[in-house]
């Protein structure tokens, strides 16, 4: 399914009366378009999304895989939102779920990923599974630093990771006092996803091609191929995004 169709139908969706979830879009439209096109241009047929939310971005990723004609998107969250969730949205936009796997794990993706690593490991070697990962979940240092270290084992050489909300901190949320009243000032005012990207992703010896896009919101990195270990650090790929 084309991204224009996906976005048009998502924007036409009317949540049930009384729903207080706000917008179903947790990523800006231009970012959803770019992720869709990035998957197609690089033929990233096996994708994982850590943090499903209401499922709008999941739909865009699944539509991209559908356009490629092969592959699957796995999306992981702690629970399935009600009454608006990825299944409701895929049905609304008439997108097949044949290439979508939604995982609801009450302990979150940091308990799902070790199970997947165990499944992919034989003779103490983990066989990578994914071409692309979108990390857009907890937005906190502790869970998402661990999430990156776990999913890094599952990303194939040449595969990509995109870390959302690099420029986000909790006090940006209207009504943060209600959601995060137990957090310290340090937690409230720190760009925690920037910490993940700068201190975990960019310092990881197996990743390269670091780039920020969308006004510093999304941080990208590619897992090295064997030949990349001979290249100067920081060499960018030829695929550029605004």
PDB file of C-alpha atoms in Angstrom:
ATOM      1  CA  UNK A   1       0.000   0.000   0.000  1.00  0.00           C
ATOM      2  CA  UNK A   2       1.262   3.478  -0.899  1.00  0.00           C
ATOM      3  CA  UNK A   3       2.148   5.852   1.930  1.00  0.00           C
ATOM      4  CA  UNK A   4      -0.237   8.538   0.623  1.00  0.00           C
ATOM      5  CA  UNK A   5      -3.115   6.085   0.991  1.00  0.00           C
ATOM      6  CA  UNK A   6      -1.983   5.026   4.469  1.00  0.00           C
ATOM      7  CA  UNK A   7      -1.739   8.607   5.741  1.00  0.00           C
ATOM      8  CA  UNK A   8      -4.972   9.718   4.093  1.00  0.00           C
ATOM      9  CA  UNK A   9      -6.917   6.890   5.711  1.00  0.00           C
ATOM     10  CA  UNK A  10      -5.225   7.320   9.091  1.00  0.00           C
ATOM     11  CA  UNK A  11      -6.086  11.031   9.105  1.00  0.00           C
ATOM     12  CA  UNK A  12      -9.690  10.143   8.283  1.00  0.00           C
ATOM     13  CA  UNK A  13      -9.961   7.792  11.267  1.00  0.00           C
ATOM     14  CA  UNK A  14     -12.388   8.958  13.945  1.00  0.00           C
ATOM     15  CA  UNK A  15     -11.655   7.553  17.433  1.00  0.00           C
ATOM     16  CA  UNK A  16     -14.648   6.388  19.476  1.00  0.00           C
ATOM     17  CA  UNK A  17     -16.562   9.060  21.338  1.00  0.00           C
ATOM     18  CA  UNK A  18     -15.049   9.796  24.721  1.00  0.00           C
ATOM     19  CA  UNK A  19     -11.576   8.594  23.775  1.00  0.00           C
ATOM     20  CA  UNK A  20      -8.953  10.763  25.481  1.00  0.00           C
ATOM     21  CA  UNK A  21      -5.819   9.431  23.837  1.00  0.00           C
ATOM     22  CA  UNK A  22      -5.130  12.545  21.779  1.00  0.00           C
ATOM     23  CA  UNK A  23      -3.691  12.121  18.286  1.00  0.00           C
ATOM     24  CA  UNK A  24      -3.057   8.638  16.913  1.00  0.00           C
ATOM     25  CA  UNK A  25       0.105  10.040  15.290  1.00  0.00           C
ATOM     26  CA  UNK A  26       3.111   9.684  17.590  1.00  0.00           C
ATOM     27  CA  UNK A  27       5.518  10.518  14.752  1.00  0.00           C
ATOM     28  CA  UNK A  28       5.141  13.539  12.440  1.00  0.00           C
ATOM     29  CA  UNK A  29       3.779  12.780   8.984  1.00  0.00           C
ATOM     30  CA  UNK A  30       7.076  13.624   7.264  1.00  0.00           C
ATOM     31  CA  UNK A  31       8.974  11.224   9.518  1.00  0.00           C
ATOM     32  CA  UNK A  32       6.479   8.444   8.768  1.00  0.00           C
ATOM     33  CA  UNK A  33       6.883   9.110   5.043  1.00  0.00           C
ATOM     34  CA  UNK A  34      10.666   8.982   5.295  1.00  0.00           C
ATOM     35  CA  UNK A  35      10.736   5.771   7.320  1.00  0.00           C
ATOM     36  CA  UNK A  36       8.363   4.175   4.790  1.00  0.00           C
ATOM     37  CA  UNK A  37      10.577   5.254   1.881  1.00  0.00           C
ATOM     38  CA  UNK A  38      13.777   4.303   3.715  1.00  0.00           C
ATOM     39  CA  UNK A  39      12.494   0.745   4.167  1.00  0.00           C
ATOM     40  CA  UNK A  40      11.608   0.515   0.469  1.00  0.00           C
ATOM     41  CA  UNK A  41      14.776   2.162  -0.879  1.00  0.00           C
ATOM     42  CA  UNK A  42      17.025  -0.095   1.200  1.00  0.00           C
ATOM     43  CA  UNK A  43      14.819  -3.189   0.873  1.00  0.00           C
ATOM     44  CA  UNK A  44      14.625  -3.676   4.622  1.00  0.00           C
ATOM     45  CA  UNK A  45      12.256  -6.604   4.645  1.00  0.00           C
ATOM     46  CA  UNK A  46      12.582  -7.686   8.295  1.00  0.00           C
ATOM     47  CA  UNK A  47      11.766  -4.862  10.697  1.00  0.00           C
ATOM     48  CA  UNK A  48      11.152  -4.470  14.415  1.00  0.00           C
ATOM     49  CA  UNK A  49       9.483  -1.564  16.206  1.00  0.00           C
ATOM     50  CA  UNK A  50      10.106  -1.202  19.932  1.00  0.00           C
ATOM     51  CA  UNK A  51       7.107   0.736  21.205  1.00  0.00           C
ATOM     52  CA  UNK A  52       3.895   0.360  19.209  1.00  0.00           C
ATOM     53  CA  UNK A  53       1.763   3.121  20.707  1.00  0.00           C
ATOM     54  CA  UNK A  54      -1.527   3.309  18.841  1.00  0.00           C
ATOM     55  CA  UNK A  55       0.023   1.710  15.760  1.00  0.00           C
ATOM     56  CA  UNK A  56       0.046   4.482  13.148  1.00  0.00           C
ATOM     57  CA  UNK A  57       3.786   4.185  12.486  1.00  0.00           C
ATOM     58  CA  UNK A  58       3.475   0.406  12.552  1.00  0.00           C
ATOM     59  CA  UNK A  59       0.951   0.693   9.724  1.00  0.00           C
ATOM     60  CA  UNK A  60       3.371   2.791   7.659  1.00  0.00           C
ATOM     61  CA  UNK A  61       6.188   0.281   8.191  1.00  0.00           C
ATOM     62  CA  UNK A  62       3.929  -2.665   7.375  1.00  0.00           C
ATOM     63  CA  UNK A  63       2.699  -0.921   4.221  1.00  0.00           C
ATOM     64  CA  UNK A  64       6.333  -0.493   3.122  1.00  0.00           C
ATOM     65  CA  UNK A  65       7.072  -4.187   3.621  1.00  0.00           C
ATOM     66  CA  UNK A  66       3.876  -5.019   1.760  1.00  0.00           C
ATOM     67  CA  UNK A  67       5.070  -2.858  -1.154  1.00  0.00           C
ATOM     68  CA  UNK A  68       8.317  -4.812  -1.205  1.00  0.00           C
ATOM     69  CA  UNK A  69       6.264  -7.982  -1.507  1.00  0.00           C
ATOM     70  CA  UNK A  70       8.078  -9.920   1.196  1.00  0.00           C
ATOM     71  CA  UNK A  71       9.116  -9.724   4.850  1.00  0.00           C
ATOM     72  CA  UNK A  72       7.502  -8.865   8.165  1.00  0.00           C
ATOM     73  CA  UNK A  73       7.204  -6.124  10.756  1.00  0.00           C
ATOM     74  CA  UNK A  74       7.338  -7.134  14.417  1.00  0.00           C
ATOM     75  CA  UNK A  75       6.043  -4.484  16.808  1.00  0.00           C
ATOM     76  CA  UNK A  76       6.405  -4.861  20.573  1.00  0.00           C
ATOM     77  CA  UNK A  77       4.654  -3.040  23.396  1.00  0.00           C
ATOM     78  CA  UNK A  78       3.674  -3.686  27.011  1.00  0.00           C
ATOM     79  CA  UNK A  79      -0.021  -3.822  26.169  1.00  0.00           C
ATOM     80  CA  UNK A  80      -2.522  -3.358  23.396  1.00  0.00           C
ATOM     81  CA  UNK A  81      -4.116   0.060  23.733  1.00  0.00           C
ATOM     82  CA  UNK A  82      -7.888   0.187  23.939  1.00  0.00           C
ATOM     83  CA  UNK A  83     -10.029   1.085  22.125  1.00  0.00           C
ATOM     84  CA  UNK A  84      -7.500   2.356  19.530  1.00  0.00           C
ATOM     85  CA  UNK A  85      -4.643   0.044  18.611  1.00  0.00           C
ATOM     86  CA  UNK A  86      -2.673  -1.331  15.692  1.00  0.00           C
ATOM     87  CA  UNK A  87      -5.309  -3.946  14.847  1.00  0.00           C
ATOM     88  CA  UNK A  88      -8.071  -1.336  14.772  1.00  0.00           C
ATOM     89  CA  UNK A  89      -6.020   0.969  12.546  1.00  0.00           C
ATOM     90  CA  UNK A  90      -4.889  -1.715  10.091  1.00  0.00           C
ATOM     91  CA  UNK A  91      -8.517  -2.782   9.689  1.00  0.00           C
ATOM     92  CA  UNK A  92      -9.616   0.840   9.189  1.00  0.00           C
ATOM     93  CA  UNK A  93      -7.088   1.524   6.424  1.00  0.00           C
ATOM     94  CA  UNK A  94      -7.690  -1.922   4.899  1.00  0.00           C
ATOM     95  CA  UNK A  95      -4.088  -3.004   5.309  1.00  0.00           C
ATOM     96  CA  UNK A  96      -3.442  -6.726   5.495  1.00  0.00           C
ATOM     97  CA  UNK A  97      -1.926  -7.972   8.753  1.00  0.00           C
ATOM     98  CA  UNK A  98      -0.326 -10.899   6.954  1.00  0.00           C
ATOM     99  CA  UNK A  99       3.091  -9.249   7.250  1.00  0.00           C
ATOM    100  CA  UNK A 100       2.546  -7.813  10.734  1.00  0.00           C
ATOM    101  CA  UNK A 101       3.342  -9.453  14.071  1.00  0.00           C
ATOM    102  CA  UNK A 102       2.198  -7.569  17.163  1.00  0.00           C
ATOM    103  CA  UNK A 103       3.723  -8.717  20.461  1.00  0.00           C
ATOM    104  CA  UNK A 104       2.122  -7.674  23.736  1.00  0.00           C
ATOM    105  CA  UNK A 105       4.472  -8.390  26.641  1.00  0.00           C
ATOM    106  CA  UNK A 106       3.458  -7.059  30.036  1.00  0.00           C
ATOM    107  CA  UNK A 107       7.128  -6.768  31.017  1.00  0.00           C
ATOM    108  CA  UNK A 108       8.018  -4.841  27.877  1.00  0.00           C
ATOM    109  CA  UNK A 109      10.442  -5.313  25.016  1.00  0.00           C
ATOM    110  CA  UNK A 110      13.425  -5.762  27.317  1.00  0.00           C
ATOM    111  CA  UNK A 111      11.993  -9.129  28.325  1.00  0.00           C
ATOM    112  CA  UNK A 112      10.854 -10.057  24.819  1.00  0.00           C
ATOM    113  CA  UNK A 113      14.255  -9.363  23.228  1.00  0.00           C
ATOM    114  CA  UNK A 114      16.242 -11.774  25.454  1.00  0.00           C
ATOM    115  CA  UNK A 115      13.780 -14.509  24.521  1.00  0.00           C
ATOM    116  CA  UNK A 116      14.401 -13.733  20.867  1.00  0.00           C
ATOM    117  CA  UNK A 117      18.171 -13.711  21.392  1.00  0.00           C
ATOM    118  CA  UNK A 118      17.910 -17.108  23.055  1.00  0.00           C
ATOM    119  CA  UNK A 119      15.813 -18.383  20.152  1.00  0.00           C
ATOM    120  CA  UNK A 120      18.370 -17.112  17.636  1.00  0.00           C
ATOM    121  CA  UNK A 121      21.417 -18.453  19.502  1.00  0.00           C
ATOM    122  CA  UNK A 122      23.143 -21.736  18.746  1.00  0.00           C
ATOM    123  CA  UNK A 123      26.548 -22.744  20.097  1.00  0.00           C
ATOM    124  CA  UNK A 124      26.839 -19.347  21.815  1.00  0.00           C
ATOM    125  CA  UNK A 125      26.384 -17.434  18.547  1.00  0.00           C
ATOM    126  CA  UNK A 126      23.338 -15.219  17.993  1.00  0.00           C
ATOM    127  CA  UNK A 127      22.107 -15.203  14.398  1.00  0.00           C
ATOM    128  CA  UNK A 128      20.909 -11.658  13.551  1.00  0.00           C
ATOM    129  CA  UNK A 129      17.316 -11.372  12.405  1.00  0.00           C
ATOM    130  CA  UNK A 130      16.392  -7.764  11.568  1.00  0.00           C
ATOM    131  CA  UNK A 131      17.244  -5.324   8.782  1.00  0.00           C
ATOM    132  CA  UNK A 132      15.766  -2.327  10.575  1.00  0.00           C
ATOM    133  CA  UNK A 133      14.784  -1.298  14.111  1.00  0.00           C
ATOM    134  CA  UNK A 134      12.743   1.731  15.168  1.00  0.00           C
ATOM    135  CA  UNK A 135      13.307   2.434  18.868  1.00  0.00           C
ATOM    136  CA  UNK A 136      10.376   4.562  20.005  1.00  0.00           C
ATOM    137  CA  UNK A 137       9.237   3.247  23.354  1.00  0.00           C
ATOM    138  CA  UNK A 138       9.944   4.193  26.950  1.00  0.00           C
ATOM    139  CA  UNK A 139      11.997   7.350  26.194  1.00  0.00           C
ATOM    140  CA  UNK A 140      14.031   6.700  29.328  1.00  0.00           C
ATOM    141  CA  UNK A 141      17.746   6.078  29.753  1.00  0.00           C
ATOM    142  CA  UNK A 142      17.637   2.833  31.698  1.00  0.00           C
ATOM    143  CA  UNK A 143      15.166   0.764  29.653  1.00  0.00           C
ATOM    144  CA  UNK A 144      16.212   2.109  26.261  1.00  0.00           C
ATOM    145  CA  UNK A 145      19.968   1.912  26.783  1.00  0.00           C
ATOM    146  CA  UNK A 146      19.403  -1.765  27.540  1.00  0.00           C
ATOM    147  CA  UNK A 147      16.975  -2.084  24.609  1.00  0.00           C
ATOM    148  CA  UNK A 148      19.638  -0.878  22.195  1.00  0.00           C
ATOM    149  CA  UNK A 149      22.277  -3.247  23.548  1.00  0.00           C
ATOM    150  CA  UNK A 150      19.848  -6.145  23.216  1.00  0.00           C
ATOM    151  CA  UNK A 151      18.503  -5.351  19.760  1.00  0.00           C
ATOM    152  CA  UNK A 152      22.006  -4.593  18.462  1.00  0.00           C
ATOM    153  CA  UNK A 153      22.686  -8.327  18.647  1.00  0.00           C
ATOM    154  CA  UNK A 154      19.651  -8.983  16.456  1.00  0.00           C
ATOM    155  CA  UNK A 155      20.376  -6.431  13.711  1.00  0.00           C
ATOM    156  CA  UNK A 156      22.030  -7.888  10.625  1.00  0.00           C
ATOM    157  CA  UNK A 157      25.280  -6.446   9.285  1.00  0.00           C
ATOM    158  CA  UNK A 158      24.241  -3.624   6.987  1.00  0.00           C
ATOM    159  CA  UNK A 159      20.975  -3.196   8.891  1.00  0.00           C
ATOM    160  CA  UNK A 160      19.815   0.063  10.433  1.00  0.00           C
ATOM    161  CA  UNK A 161      18.465   1.468  13.678  1.00  0.00           C
ATOM    162  CA  UNK A 162      16.513   4.715  14.074  1.00  0.00           C
ATOM    163  CA  UNK A 163      16.163   6.209  17.555  1.00  0.00           C
ATOM    164  CA  UNK A 164      13.210   8.575  17.925  1.00  0.00           C
ATOM    165  CA  UNK A 165      12.853  11.621  20.195  1.00  0.00           C
ATOM    166  CA  UNK A 166      16.522  12.512  20.547  1.00  0.00           C
ATOM    167  CA  UNK A 167      15.461  16.087  21.433  1.00  0.00           C
ATOM    168  CA  UNK A 168      12.710  15.116  23.891  1.00  0.00           C
ATOM    169  CA  UNK A 169      12.490  15.491  27.663  1.00  0.00           C
ATOM    170  CA  UNK A 170       9.595  14.791  29.997  1.00  0.00           C
ATOM    171  CA  UNK A 171       8.806  18.376  30.940  1.00  0.00           C
ATOM    172  CA  UNK A 172       7.826  18.973  27.314  1.00  0.00           C
ATOM    173  CA  UNK A 173       4.615  16.977  27.869  1.00  0.00           C
ATOM    174  CA  UNK A 174       1.564  19.065  28.776  1.00  0.00           C
ATOM    175  CA  UNK A 175       0.428  17.807  32.167  1.00  0.00           C
ATOM    176  CA  UNK A 176       3.775  16.156  32.917  1.00  0.00           C
ATOM    177  CA  UNK A 177       3.079  16.740  36.598  1.00  0.00           C
ATOM    178  CA  UNK A 178       0.367  14.082  36.466  1.00  0.00           C
ATOM    179  CA  UNK A 179       2.334  11.502  34.485  1.00  0.00           C
ATOM    180  CA  UNK A 180       5.808  11.915  35.977  1.00  0.00           C
ATOM    181  CA  UNK A 181       5.309  13.477  39.380  1.00  0.00           C
ATOM    182  CA  UNK A 182       7.563  10.886  41.038  1.00  0.00           C
ATOM    183  CA  UNK A 183      10.590  11.630  38.840  1.00  0.00           C
ATOM    184  CA  UNK A 184      13.532  13.787  39.889  1.00  0.00           C
ATOM    185  CA  UNK A 185      14.413  17.093  38.210  1.00  0.00           C
ATOM    186  CA  UNK A 186      17.373  15.330  36.631  1.00  0.00           C
ATOM    187  CA  UNK A 187      15.094  12.756  35.013  1.00  0.00           C
ATOM    188  CA  UNK A 188      12.550  15.374  33.955  1.00  0.00           C
ATOM    189  CA  UNK A 189      15.029  17.726  32.297  1.00  0.00           C
ATOM    190  CA  UNK A 190      17.536  15.335  30.723  1.00  0.00           C
ATOM    191  CA  UNK A 191      17.390  14.456  27.030  1.00  0.00           C
ATOM    192  CA  UNK A 192      17.391  10.771  27.849  1.00  0.00           C
ATOM    193  CA  UNK A 193      17.164   9.473  24.273  1.00  0.00           C
ATOM    194  CA  UNK A 194      20.042  11.741  23.323  1.00  0.00           C
ATOM    195  CA  UNK A 195      21.999   9.938  26.061  1.00  0.00           C
ATOM    196  CA  UNK A 196      21.089   6.596  24.496  1.00  0.00           C
ATOM    197  CA  UNK A 197      22.123   7.733  21.025  1.00  0.00           C
ATOM    198  CA  UNK A 198      25.315   9.555  21.991  1.00  0.00           C
ATOM    199  CA  UNK A 199      26.593   7.217  24.705  1.00  0.00           C
ATOM    200  CA  UNK A 200      25.363   3.816  23.524  1.00  0.00           C
ATOM    201  CA  UNK A 201      24.707   3.872  19.782  1.00  0.00           C
ATOM    202  CA  UNK A 202      27.524   6.152  18.602  1.00  0.00           C
ATOM    203  CA  UNK A 203      30.148   4.523  20.819  1.00  0.00           C
ATOM    204  CA  UNK A 204      29.211   0.969  19.823  1.00  0.00           C
ATOM    205  CA  UNK A 205      32.096  -0.534  17.812  1.00  0.00           C
ATOM    206  CA  UNK A 206      29.742  -2.336  15.426  1.00  0.00           C
ATOM    207  CA  UNK A 207      27.812   0.741  14.218  1.00  0.00           C
ATOM    208  CA  UNK A 208      28.601   3.571  11.808  1.00  0.00           C
ATOM    209  CA  UNK A 209      26.948   6.121   9.456  1.00  0.00           C
ATOM    210  CA  UNK A 210      25.548   8.230  12.296  1.00  0.00           C
ATOM    211  CA  UNK A 211      23.156  10.993  11.279  1.00  0.00           C
ATOM    212  CA  UNK A 212      20.430  13.145  12.827  1.00  0.00           C
ATOM    213  CA  UNK A 213      17.346  14.015  10.787  1.00  0.00           C
ATOM    214  CA  UNK A 214      14.017  15.793  11.241  1.00  0.00           C
ATOM    215  CA  UNK A 215      15.472  18.770  13.099  1.00  0.00           C
ATOM    216  CA  UNK A 216      17.478  16.569  15.417  1.00  0.00           C
ATOM    217  CA  UNK A 217      14.568  14.335  16.368  1.00  0.00           C
ATOM    218  CA  UNK A 218      15.667  10.983  14.871  1.00  0.00           C
ATOM    219  CA  UNK A 219      19.149   9.475  15.194  1.00  0.00           C
ATOM    220  CA  UNK A 220      20.259   6.883  12.647  1.00  0.00           C
ATOM    221  CA  UNK A 221      23.032   4.302  12.602  1.00  0.00           C
ATOM    222  CA  UNK A 222      24.007   1.362  10.413  1.00  0.00           C
ATOM    223  CA  UNK A 223      25.488  -1.897  11.614  1.00  0.00           C
ATOM    224  CA  UNK A 224      28.837  -2.420   9.971  1.00  0.00           C
ATOM    225  CA  UNK A 225      29.546  -4.834   7.176  1.00  0.00           C
ATOM    226  CA  UNK A 226      32.916  -6.639   7.303  1.00  0.00           C
ATOM    227  CA  UNK A 227      34.495  -4.098   4.947  1.00  0.00           C
ATOM    228  CA  UNK A 228      33.322  -1.158   7.081  1.00  0.00           C
ATOM    229  CA  UNK A 229      35.795  -2.021   9.832  1.00  0.00           C
ATOM    230  CA  UNK A 230      38.536  -0.774   7.505  1.00  0.00           C
ATOM    231  CA  UNK A 231      36.834   2.589   6.797  1.00  0.00           C
ATOM    232  CA  UNK A 232      37.436   5.846   8.697  1.00  0.00           C
ATOM    233  CA  UNK A 233      34.991   6.360  11.554  1.00  0.00           C
ATOM    234  CA  UNK A 234      31.936   8.425  10.736  1.00  0.00           C
ATOM    235  CA  UNK A 235      31.749   7.760   6.981  1.00  0.00           C
ATOM    236  CA  UNK A 236      28.157   8.437   5.939  1.00  0.00           C
ATOM    237  CA  UNK A 237      26.121   6.315   3.587  1.00  0.00           C
ATOM    238  CA  UNK A 238      24.880   7.654   0.284  1.00  0.00           C
ATOM    239  CA  UNK A 239      21.262   7.576   1.481  1.00  0.00           C
ATOM    240  CA  UNK A 240      20.485  11.024   2.877  1.00  0.00           C
ATOM    241  CA  UNK A 241      17.309  12.307   4.440  1.00  0.00           C
ATOM    242  CA  UNK A 242      16.298  15.800   5.474  1.00  0.00           C
TER     243      UNK A 242
END
